[in-house]
mmCIF file of C-alpha atoms in Angstrom:
data_model
loop_
_atom_site.group_PDB
_atom_site.id
_atom_site.type_symbol
_atom_site.label_atom_id
_atom_site.label_comp_id
_atom_site.label_asym_id
_atom_site.label_seq_id
_atom_site.Cartn_x
_atom_site.Cartn_y
_atom_site.Cartn_z
ATOM 1 C CA MET A 1 13.353 4.390 55.569
ATOM 2 C CA ILE A 2 12.720 1.083 53.829
ATOM 3 C CA ARG A 3 9.694 2.628 52.193
ATOM 4 C CA ASN A 4 11.783 5.564 50.905
ATOM 5 C CA SER A 5 14.397 3.311 49.392
ATOM 6 C CA LYS A 6 11.638 1.302 47.735
ATOM 7 C CA ILE A 7 10.307 4.460 46.140
ATOM 8 C CA ILE A 8 13.805 5.394 44.937
ATOM 9 C CA LEU A 9 14.292 1.898 43.523
ATOM 10 C CA ALA A 10 10.973 2.111 41.773
ATOM 11 C CA GLY A 11 12.025 5.470 40.330
ATOM 12 C CA ILE A 12 15.292 4.078 39.035
ATOM 13 C CA ALA A 13 13.447 1.108 37.544
ATOM 14 C CA ALA A 14 10.990 3.428 35.808
ATOM 15 C CA VAL A 15 13.804 5.487 34.269
ATOM 16 C CA TRP A 16 15.608 2.328 33.214
ATOM 17 C CA VAL A 17 12.491 0.882 31.596
ATOM 18 C CA GLY A 18 11.958 4.190 29.813
ATOM 19 C CA LEU A 19 15.486 4.162 28.420
ATOM 20 C CA GLY A 20 15.139 0.526 27.417
ATOM 21 C CA GLY A 21 12.003 1.410 25.465
ATOM 22 C CA CYS A 22 13.825 4.104 23.506
ATOM 23 C CA GLY A 23 16.723 1.773 22.823
ATOM 24 C CA GLN A 24 14.546 -0.906 21.316
ATOM 25 C CA ASN A 25 15.169 0.352 17.859
ATOM 26 C CA PRO A 26 18.865 1.205 17.729
ATOM 27 C CA GLU A 27 18.923 1.453 13.933
ATOM 28 C CA LYS A 28 16.323 4.155 13.891
ATOM 29 C CA GLN A 29 18.131 6.084 16.595
ATOM 30 C CA SER A 30 21.450 6.028 14.808
ATOM 31 C CA ALA A 31 19.704 7.182 11.638
ATOM 32 C CA VAL A 32 18.343 10.181 13.521
ATOM 33 C CA GLN A 33 21.755 10.967 14.939
ATOM 34 C CA LEU A 34 23.341 10.789 11.518
ATOM 35 C CA LYS A 35 21.051 13.316 9.916
ATOM 36 C CA PRO A 36 22.477 16.726 10.936
ATOM 37 C CA PRO A 37 26.124 16.399 9.784
ATOM 38 C CA ILE A 38 25.082 14.899 6.434
ATOM 39 C CA GLN A 39 22.555 17.587 5.827
ATOM 40 C CA GLN A 40 25.271 20.149 6.515
ATOM 41 C CA GLU A 41 27.460 18.461 3.976
ATOM 42 C CA VAL A 42 24.717 18.820 1.371
ATOM 43 C CA GLU A 43 24.381 22.506 2.214
ATOM 44 C CA GLU A 44 28.148 23.069 1.872
ATOM 45 C CA THR A 45 28.606 21.330 -1.445
ATOM 46 C CA ARG A 46 25.517 22.809 -3.033
ATOM 47 C CA PRO A 47 27.182 25.789 -4.811
ATOM 48 C CA GLN A 48 29.470 23.441 -6.761
ATOM 49 C CA PHE A 49 26.461 21.747 -8.363
ATOM 50 C CA SER A 50 25.342 22.437 -11.871
ATOM 51 C CA GLN A 51 21.856 21.325 -10.825
ATOM 52 C CA PRO A 52 19.327 24.013 -11.665
ATOM 53 C CA VAL A 53 16.984 23.382 -8.751
ATOM 54 C CA LEU A 54 18.281 23.929 -5.248
ATOM 55 C CA ALA A 55 16.651 21.043 -3.483
ATOM 56 C CA THR A 56 16.916 20.383 0.221
ATOM 57 C CA VAL A 57 16.050 17.299 2.193
ATOM 58 C CA THR A 58 13.082 17.954 4.421
ATOM 59 C CA GLU A 59 10.835 15.894 6.668
ATOM 60 C CA LYS A 60 8.517 15.519 3.656
ATOM 61 C CA THR A 61 11.373 14.024 1.602
ATOM 62 C CA ARG A 62 12.065 11.390 4.230
ATOM 63 C CA LYS A 63 8.366 10.626 4.524
ATOM 64 C CA ASN A 64 8.056 10.222 0.759
ATOM 65 C CA TYR A 65 11.048 7.895 0.760
ATOM 66 C CA GLN A 66 9.547 5.761 3.536
ATOM 67 C CA TRP A 67 6.087 5.750 1.972
ATOM 68 C CA TYR A 68 7.006 5.001 -1.639
ATOM 69 C CA CYS A 69 10.657 4.035 -2.099
ATOM 70 C CA ALA A 70 11.157 1.916 1.035
ATOM 71 C CA GLN A 71 8.784 -0.753 -0.301
ATOM 72 C CA CYS A 72 11.661 -1.917 -2.523
ATOM 73 C CA HIS A 73 14.750 0.064 -1.444
ATOM 74 C CA GLY A 74 14.251 -0.608 2.276
ATOM 75 C CA ILE A 75 13.709 1.585 5.319
ATOM 76 C CA GLU A 76 17.396 2.553 5.415
ATOM 77 C CA GLY A 77 17.873 2.528 1.663
ATOM 78 C CA LYS A 78 20.025 -0.594 1.640
ATOM 79 C CA GLY A 79 18.074 -2.150 -1.219
ATOM 80 C CA ASP A 80 16.430 -4.636 1.126
ATOM 81 C CA GLY A 81 12.731 -3.651 1.081
ATOM 82 C CA ILE A 82 9.977 -6.230 1.372
ATOM 83 C CA ASN A 83 9.767 -6.654 -2.410
ATOM 84 C CA ALA A 84 13.533 -6.829 -2.930
ATOM 85 C CA LYS A 85 14.016 -10.611 -2.970
ATOM 86 C CA LEU A 86 11.059 -11.100 -5.303
ATOM 87 C CA LEU A 87 12.324 -8.866 -8.111
ATOM 88 C CA THR A 88 14.278 -10.127 -11.068
ATOM 89 C CA VAL A 89 16.719 -7.233 -10.726
ATOM 90 C CA PRO A 90 17.510 -6.303 -7.114
ATOM 91 C CA PRO A 91 16.602 -2.721 -6.123
ATOM 92 C CA ARG A 92 19.547 -0.335 -5.895
ATOM 93 C CA ASN A 93 21.299 -0.083 -2.543
ATOM 94 C CA HIS A 94 21.254 3.688 -1.949
ATOM 95 C CA THR A 95 24.018 3.492 0.641
ATOM 96 C CA LYS A 96 26.505 2.140 -1.901
ATOM 97 C CA ALA A 97 28.670 5.096 -2.851
ATOM 98 C CA SER A 98 30.825 3.182 -5.348
ATOM 99 C CA TYR A 99 27.829 2.896 -7.695
ATOM 100 C CA LEU A 100 25.964 6.110 -6.934
ATOM 101 C CA GLU A 101 28.979 8.305 -7.559
ATOM 102 C CA THR A 102 28.929 7.043 -11.148
ATOM 103 C CA ARG A 103 25.412 8.525 -11.594
ATOM 104 C CA THR A 104 24.686 12.190 -12.079
ATOM 105 C CA ASN A 105 21.871 13.892 -10.214
ATOM 106 C CA GLU A 106 20.091 14.284 -13.550
ATOM 107 C CA GLN A 107 20.202 10.532 -14.123
ATOM 108 C CA LEU A 108 18.788 9.861 -10.667
ATOM 109 C CA PHE A 109 16.081 12.479 -11.256
ATOM 110 C CA GLU A 110 15.094 10.880 -14.547
ATOM 111 C CA ALA A 111 15.075 7.373 -13.085
ATOM 112 C CA ILE A 112 12.586 8.519 -10.440
ATOM 113 C CA LYS A 113 10.456 10.655 -12.731
ATOM 114 C CA PHE A 114 10.313 8.399 -15.798
ATOM 115 C CA GLY A 115 11.220 4.991 -14.339
ATOM 116 C CA GLY A 116 14.236 2.702 -14.552
ATOM 117 C CA LEU A 117 13.912 1.955 -18.262
ATOM 118 C CA SER A 118 14.245 5.646 -19.165
ATOM 119 C CA VAL A 119 17.857 5.666 -17.991
ATOM 120 C CA GLY A 120 18.675 2.203 -19.285
ATOM 121 C CA ARG A 121 18.166 0.516 -15.959
ATOM 122 C CA ALA A 122 15.730 -2.149 -14.756
ATOM 123 C CA PRO A 123 12.037 -1.819 -15.658
ATOM 124 C CA CYS A 124 11.094 -2.924 -12.126
ATOM 125 C CA MET A 125 11.390 0.705 -11.031
ATOM 126 C CA PRO A 126 8.162 2.452 -12.076
ATOM 127 C CA ALA A 127 7.824 6.105 -13.085
ATOM 128 C CA TRP A 128 6.852 8.400 -10.212
ATOM 129 C CA GLY A 129 6.390 11.536 -12.314
ATOM 130 C CA HIS A 130 2.615 11.577 -11.952
ATOM 131 C CA THR A 131 2.814 10.925 -8.213
ATOM 132 C CA LEU A 132 5.608 13.256 -7.071
ATOM 133 C CA ASP A 133 6.201 16.814 -8.282
ATOM 134 C CA GLU A 134 9.627 17.822 -9.598
ATOM 135 C CA GLU A 135 10.637 19.552 -6.391
ATOM 136 C CA SER A 136 9.916 16.393 -4.386
ATOM 137 C CA ILE A 137 11.935 14.334 -6.848
ATOM 138 C CA HIS A 138 14.898 16.743 -6.719
ATOM 139 C CA SER A 139 14.867 16.499 -2.950
ATOM 140 C CA LEU A 140 14.722 12.698 -3.136
ATOM 141 C CA VAL A 141 17.857 12.849 -5.306
ATOM 142 C CA GLN A 142 19.495 14.856 -2.538
ATOM 143 C CA TYR A 143 18.286 12.331 0.007
ATOM 144 C CA ILE A 144 19.927 9.530 -1.991
ATOM 145 C CA ARG A 145 23.149 11.598 -1.935
ATOM 146 C CA GLU A 146 22.720 11.794 1.826
ATOM 147 C CA LEU A 147 22.233 8.022 2.085
ATOM 148 C CA CYS A 148 25.286 7.198 -0.038
ATOM 149 C CA GLN A 149 27.296 10.084 1.431
ATOM 150 C CA CYS A 150 28.609 10.658 -2.038
ATOM 151 C CA GLU A 151 28.407 13.017 -4.996
ATOM 152 C CA ALA A 152 28.554 12.420 -8.726
ATOM 153 C CA LEU A 153 32.192 12.146 -9.783
ATOM 154 C CA MET B 1 -49.325 -1.913 36.000
ATOM 155 C CA ILE B 2 -48.071 1.057 34.064
ATOM 156 C CA GLN B 3 -44.598 -0.399 34.354
ATOM 157 C CA ARG B 4 -45.792 -3.690 32.928
ATOM 158 C CA ILE B 5 -47.460 -1.961 29.995
ATOM 159 C CA LEU B 6 -44.328 0.031 29.373
ATOM 160 C CA THR B 7 -42.179 -3.089 29.501
ATOM 161 C CA LEU B 8 -44.494 -4.851 27.063
ATOM 162 C CA PHE B 9 -44.446 -1.800 24.837
ATOM 163 C CA CYS B 10 -40.666 -1.676 24.866
ATOM 164 C CA LEU B 11 -40.374 -5.400 24.213
ATOM 165 C CA GLY B 12 -42.848 -5.109 21.376
ATOM 166 C CA GLY B 13 -40.828 -2.258 19.951
ATOM 167 C CA LEU B 14 -37.600 -4.230 20.187
ATOM 168 C CA LEU B 15 -39.144 -7.294 18.595
ATOM 169 C CA SER B 16 -40.599 -5.412 15.690
ATOM 170 C CA LEU B 17 -37.386 -3.461 15.143
ATOM 171 C CA SER B 18 -34.837 -6.177 15.717
ATOM 172 C CA PRO B 19 -35.083 -8.088 12.405
ATOM 173 C CA LEU B 20 -34.582 -4.896 10.440
ATOM 174 C CA SER B 21 -31.777 -3.447 12.523
ATOM 175 C CA ALA B 22 -30.078 -6.835 12.700
ATOM 176 C CA GLU B 23 -29.919 -6.825 8.906
ATOM 177 C CA ALA B 24 -28.586 -3.287 8.802
ATOM 178 C CA ASN B 25 -26.139 -3.667 11.649
ATOM 179 C CA VAL B 26 -24.881 -7.105 10.834
ATOM 180 C CA LEU B 27 -21.491 -5.657 9.903
ATOM 181 C CA GLU B 28 -21.205 -3.778 13.191
ATOM 182 C CA GLU B 29 -22.387 -6.815 15.158
ATOM 183 C CA ASN B 30 -19.576 -8.848 13.683
ATOM 184 C CA ASN B 31 -17.028 -6.150 14.501
ATOM 185 C CA CYS B 32 -16.134 -5.494 10.857
ATOM 186 C CA GLY B 33 -15.981 -1.815 11.779
ATOM 187 C CA SER B 34 -13.140 -2.300 14.237
ATOM 188 C CA CYS B 35 -10.692 -2.957 11.384
ATOM 189 C CA HIS B 36 -12.497 -1.650 8.275
ATOM 190 C CA ARG B 37 -13.913 1.761 7.400
ATOM 191 C CA LEU B 38 -17.581 1.157 6.675
ATOM 192 C CA SER B 39 -18.593 4.747 5.979
ATOM 193 C CA SER B 40 -16.869 7.331 3.804
ATOM 194 C CA GLU B 41 -17.637 9.922 6.472
ATOM 195 C CA ASP B 42 -15.545 8.077 9.050
ATOM 196 C CA THR B 43 -12.363 9.924 8.103
ATOM 197 C CA ASP B 44 -10.510 10.655 11.370
ATOM 198 C CA LYS B 45 -9.593 7.090 12.307
ATOM 199 C CA THR B 46 -6.826 4.939 10.859
ATOM 200 C CA PHE B 47 -8.047 1.415 10.200
ATOM 201 C CA SER B 48 -5.912 -1.711 10.227
ATOM 202 C CA GLY B 49 -7.712 -3.264 7.233
ATOM 203 C CA PRO B 50 -8.796 -2.094 3.783
ATOM 204 C CA ASP B 51 -11.760 0.273 3.451
ATOM 205 C CA LEU B 52 -15.073 -1.447 2.801
ATOM 206 C CA TYR B 53 -17.424 1.490 2.297
ATOM 207 C CA TYR B 54 -17.208 0.769 -1.427
ATOM 208 C CA ALA B 55 -17.186 -3.041 -1.104
ATOM 209 C CA GLY B 56 -20.216 -3.222 -3.415
ATOM 210 C CA ASN B 57 -18.238 -1.461 -6.157
ATOM 211 C CA LYS B 58 -15.059 -3.438 -5.672
ATOM 212 C CA PHE B 59 -15.686 -7.107 -5.006
ATOM 213 C CA GLN B 60 -17.327 -9.957 -6.847
ATOM 214 C CA PRO B 61 -20.074 -11.500 -4.675
ATOM 215 C CA GLU B 62 -18.876 -15.083 -5.004
ATOM 216 C CA TRP B 63 -15.323 -14.198 -4.027
ATOM 217 C CA LEU B 64 -16.524 -12.223 -1.027
ATOM 218 C CA ARG B 65 -18.672 -15.123 0.173
ATOM 219 C CA GLU B 66 -15.827 -17.615 -0.201
ATOM 220 C CA PHE B 67 -13.371 -15.263 1.472
ATOM 221 C CA LEU B 68 -15.618 -14.836 4.499
ATOM 222 C CA LYS B 69 -15.984 -18.594 4.802
ATOM 223 C CA GLU B 70 -12.341 -19.424 4.189
ATOM 224 C CA PRO B 71 -10.156 -16.319 4.241
ATOM 225 C CA THR B 72 -7.145 -16.292 1.945
ATOM 226 C CA VAL B 73 -4.202 -13.892 2.069
ATOM 227 C CA VAL B 74 -4.651 -11.003 -0.352
ATOM 228 C CA ARG B 75 -1.864 -8.813 1.041
ATOM 229 C CA PRO B 76 1.137 -11.023 1.806
ATOM 230 C CA ALA B 77 2.958 -8.172 3.580
ATOM 231 C CA GLY B 78 -0.097 -7.026 5.521
ATOM 232 C CA PHE B 79 -2.072 -3.826 5.050
ATOM 233 C CA ILE B 80 -0.170 -0.565 4.561
ATOM 234 C CA THR B 81 -1.207 0.762 7.981
ATOM 235 C CA ASP B 82 0.394 -2.188 9.843
ATOM 236 C CA PRO B 83 3.303 -0.911 11.926
ATOM 237 C CA GLY B 84 5.339 -3.897 10.730
ATOM 238 C CA PHE B 85 4.415 -3.419 7.056
ATOM 239 C CA LEU B 86 7.847 -2.310 5.827
ATOM 240 C CA GLN B 87 9.619 -4.741 8.133
ATOM 241 C CA GLY B 88 7.900 -7.670 6.450
ATOM 242 C CA ALA B 89 6.587 -8.843 9.826
ATOM 243 C CA SER B 90 3.304 -10.075 8.391
ATOM 244 C CA GLU B 91 3.576 -13.516 10.009
ATOM 245 C CA ASN B 92 2.614 -11.866 13.305
ATOM 246 C CA LEU B 93 -0.698 -10.637 11.925
ATOM 247 C CA ASP B 94 -3.965 -12.158 13.072
ATOM 248 C CA PRO B 95 -5.741 -14.008 10.286
ATOM 249 C CA HIS B 96 -9.108 -12.678 9.104
ATOM 250 C CA PRO B 97 -11.958 -14.333 11.042
ATOM 251 C CA SER B 98 -13.933 -16.966 9.168
ATOM 252 C CA PHE B 99 -17.715 -17.295 9.292
ATOM 253 C CA PRO B 100 -20.149 -20.187 8.868
ATOM 254 C CA ASP B 101 -22.066 -20.404 5.562
ATOM 255 C CA GLU B 102 -25.205 -18.596 6.615
ATOM 256 C CA LYS B 103 -23.363 -15.760 8.340
ATOM 257 C CA ALA B 104 -21.063 -15.378 5.332
ATOM 258 C CA ASN B 105 -24.095 -15.000 3.083
ATOM 259 C CA VAL B 106 -25.653 -12.323 5.284
ATOM 260 C CA LEU B 107 -22.357 -10.436 5.572
ATOM 261 C CA THR B 108 -21.796 -10.633 1.818
ATOM 262 C CA LYS B 109 -25.238 -9.196 1.179
ATOM 263 C CA SER B 110 -24.612 -6.326 3.583
ATOM 264 C CA LEU B 111 -21.161 -5.623 2.145
ATOM 265 C CA LEU B 112 -22.455 -5.548 -1.419
ATOM 266 C CA GLY B 113 -24.893 -2.867 -0.279
ATOM 267 C CA LEU B 114 -21.985 -0.554 0.578
ATOM 268 C CA LYS B 115 -21.502 1.463 -2.592
ATOM 269 C CA ILE B 116 -20.395 4.859 -3.765
ATOM 270 C CA SER B 117 -21.560 6.458 -7.004
ATOM 271 C CA GLU B 118 -18.124 6.569 -8.667
ATOM 272 C CA GLN B 119 -17.820 4.160 -11.599
ATOM 273 C CA THR B 120 -15.742 3.867 -14.744
ATOM 274 C CA PRO B 121 -17.472 1.437 -17.090
ATOM 275 C CA VAL B 122 -15.176 -0.854 -19.007
ATOM 276 C CA VAL B 123 -15.730 -1.947 -22.564
ATOM 277 C CA ARG B 124 -15.669 -5.719 -22.378
ATOM 278 C CA ASN B 125 -13.822 -7.314 -25.269
ATOM 279 C CA ALA B 126 -11.961 -10.582 -25.057
ATOM 280 C CA LEU B 127 -8.236 -9.973 -25.453
ATOM 281 C CA SER B 128 -6.552 -11.346 -28.533
ATOM 282 C CA LYS B 129 -3.396 -13.370 -27.945
ATOM 283 C CA GLY B 130 -1.303 -10.492 -29.209
ATOM 284 C CA GLN B 131 -3.030 -7.951 -26.990
ATOM 285 C CA ARG B 132 -2.583 -10.193 -23.985
ATOM 286 C CA ALA B 133 1.136 -10.574 -24.663
ATOM 287 C CA LYS B 134 1.485 -6.805 -25.130
ATOM 288 C CA ILE B 135 -0.316 -5.934 -21.909
ATOM 289 C CA LYS B 136 1.561 -8.582 -19.974
ATOM 290 C CA TYR B 137 4.768 -6.947 -21.178
ATOM 291 C CA GLN B 138 3.472 -3.540 -20.071
ATOM 292 C CA PHE B 139 2.385 -4.959 -16.712
ATOM 293 C CA GLU B 140 5.909 -6.169 -16.086
ATOM 294 C CA ARG B 141 8.084 -3.665 -17.917
ATOM 295 C CA THR B 142 6.362 -0.440 -18.922
ATOM 296 C CA PHE B 143 4.474 0.130 -15.696
ATOM 297 C CA GLY B 144 6.473 -2.124 -13.368
ATOM 298 C CA CYS B 145 3.321 -3.437 -11.647
ATOM 299 C CA ILE B 146 4.985 -6.762 -10.934
ATOM 300 C CA SER B 147 7.468 -5.128 -8.567
ATOM 301 C CA CYS B 148 4.731 -4.776 -5.953
ATOM 302 C CA HIS B 149 1.930 -7.077 -7.132
ATOM 303 C CA GLN B 150 2.006 -10.829 -7.514
ATOM 304 C CA SER B 151 0.659 -12.165 -10.776
ATOM 305 C CA LEU B 152 1.051 -15.280 -12.920
ATOM 306 C CA ASN B 153 3.865 -15.740 -15.409
ATOM 307 C CA LEU B 154 3.535 -17.617 -18.711
ATOM 308 C CA ALA B 155 4.279 -20.905 -16.972
ATOM 309 C CA GLY B 156 1.407 -20.281 -14.554
ATOM 310 C CA LYS B 157 3.722 -19.644 -11.599
ATOM 311 C CA VAL B 158 3.160 -16.917 -9.014
ATOM 312 C CA ARG B 159 5.669 -14.093 -9.492
ATOM 313 C CA GLY B 160 6.073 -10.569 -8.173
ATOM 314 C CA GLY B 161 6.426 -8.310 -5.147
ATOM 315 C CA ILE B 162 4.275 -8.366 -2.044
ATOM 316 C CA SER B 163 3.854 -4.760 -0.909
ATOM 317 C CA GLY B 164 0.661 -4.389 -2.951
ATOM 318 C CA PRO B 165 -2.344 -6.693 -2.926
ATOM 319 C CA SER B 166 -1.878 -9.936 -4.853
ATOM 320 C CA LEU B 167 -3.414 -9.908 -8.327
ATOM 321 C CA VAL B 168 -3.081 -13.679 -8.822
ATOM 322 C CA ASN B 169 -6.830 -14.016 -8.315
ATOM 323 C CA ALA B 170 -7.833 -10.498 -9.413
ATOM 324 C CA GLY B 171 -10.166 -11.860 -12.092
ATOM 325 C CA ASN B 172 -12.282 -13.595 -9.457
ATOM 326 C CA ARG B 173 -11.901 -10.999 -6.737
ATOM 327 C CA LEU B 174 -12.407 -7.605 -8.355
ATOM 328 C CA GLN B 175 -15.040 -5.974 -10.529
ATOM 329 C CA ALA B 176 -13.659 -4.781 -13.867
ATOM 330 C CA ASP B 177 -15.268 -1.340 -13.554
ATOM 331 C CA TRP B 178 -13.720 -0.857 -10.155
ATOM 332 C CA ILE B 179 -10.208 -1.645 -11.428
ATOM 333 C CA ALA B 180 -10.680 0.927 -14.200
ATOM 334 C CA SER B 181 -11.917 3.492 -11.710
ATOM 335 C CA TRP B 182 -9.014 2.780 -9.337
ATOM 336 C CA LEU B 183 -6.468 3.179 -12.144
ATOM 337 C CA GLN B 184 -8.041 6.429 -13.219
ATOM 338 C CA LYS B 185 -8.780 8.055 -9.864
ATOM 339 C CA PRO B 186 -7.294 6.128 -6.945
ATOM 340 C CA GLU B 187 -7.847 9.106 -4.654
ATOM 341 C CA THR B 188 -11.570 8.315 -4.771
ATOM 342 C CA TYR B 189 -10.848 5.159 -2.827
ATOM 343 C CA MET B 190 -7.724 5.905 -0.813
ATOM 344 C CA SER B 191 -6.487 9.344 0.183
ATOM 345 C CA LYS B 192 -2.858 8.255 -0.217
ATOM 346 C CA SER B 193 -1.877 4.900 -1.583
ATOM 347 C CA ARG B 194 1.676 3.622 -2.002
ATOM 348 C CA MET B 195 1.122 2.931 -5.678
ATOM 349 C CA PRO B 196 2.358 5.370 -8.323
ATOM 350 C CA LEU B 197 -0.290 7.259 -10.287
ATOM 351 C CA TYR B 198 -0.508 6.260 -13.930
ATOM 352 C CA LYS B 199 -1.975 8.318 -16.697
ATOM 353 C CA MET B 200 -2.916 5.648 -19.169
ATOM 354 C CA GLU B 201 -4.646 6.204 -22.478
ATOM 355 C CA SER B 202 -8.216 4.966 -22.131
ATOM 356 C CA ASP B 203 -7.593 2.204 -24.705
ATOM 357 C CA THR B 204 -4.573 0.952 -22.789
ATOM 358 C CA GLN B 205 -6.498 1.132 -19.548
ATOM 359 C CA ASN B 206 -9.323 -0.907 -20.992
ATOM 360 C CA LEU B 207 -6.955 -3.602 -22.217
ATOM 361 C CA PHE B 208 -5.198 -3.517 -18.874
ATOM 362 C CA VAL B 209 -8.407 -4.179 -16.983
ATOM 363 C CA GLN B 210 -9.249 -7.027 -19.363
ATOM 364 C CA PHE B 211 -5.797 -8.478 -18.723
ATOM 365 C CA LEU B 212 -6.178 -8.292 -14.947
ATOM 366 C CA MET B 213 -9.541 -10.027 -15.229
ATOM 367 C CA THR B 214 -7.796 -13.016 -16.837
ATOM 368 C CA LEU B 215 -5.677 -13.544 -13.716
ATOM 369 C CA LYS B 216 -7.367 -16.333 -11.779
ATOM 370 C CA LYS B 217 -6.122 -18.774 -9.199
ATOM 371 C CA GLU B 218 -7.414 -21.669 -11.337
ATOM 372 C CA ASN B 219 -4.617 -20.810 -13.769
ATOM 373 C CA ILE B 220 -1.857 -21.493 -11.250
ATOM 374 C CA LYS B 221 0.180 -24.465 -12.437
#
């Protein structure tokens, strides 16, 4: 009997440890939970766009963002990447709707493709046009819209 | 008896082979291969340190020797494969092991023997003051290199981002031809780097390499 209860206790402990392990990174988890409704929102508003390319946010888009953009813009796009404090002009916080709604998708596309200077912004942002194809850049623009939960006004 | 002869034979074999293989395997013996890719064919594994199978193309011998004796931090945020890279958790990283003089010399010699055939020769001209100012401007503004790479500003102070390797001592660390080759075809050296690709005119690229070669830690003020 005692042995049985020990086994049960051990089982409970194992499950608890497992859950604890998953919960170690709450930020990541909440980011995952946030994805579906926002993506839906992008789908719904798409017809109202004048944007010529119908870009969607895919796993590849998120990976590109983490691989390239997150160095400066941060893992969650809050403008707090590892280079952020060392730049003369802080990287844009992509979750800040009040600024991003003043930018059109075309402006965001150009900033990524040709660099910050091309749209009159900081030169710290390099041009990614030789690294990412246009489709990838269009989908990054959509991802920024997802991060800020906003559209161009 | 036969056993004894065999043992002697084996020992003799080991003795005659050991100096040679020790030279060739010195990198493996010192566990360099546990963190660094030492062969271009070793493609399936992810390594926690930079690739060294082209160390002979990339590094200057004197820098390599000094680094092995007294390692300095080249990548302040760690290497791009570190799980904590984007978190800026580089303080948790183990420092590079240091080696006594003689060992450092042997390792340097072995590392310089690791080469690939790719090379982009650079035309070596000293930069004029104007050219230097122009390229420095491009380094910071046109190409935005400073966002990820540390370099020296006009006052000799270290400035710049940390996600890429520091270029403060690039002129002592790197070979000019390698920098040119990296700028032109980075995929030769890294299947996917975090640096944007640049398509520079060959003149600009040449000047750029010359500029990077002027960055030396002696110039820190």
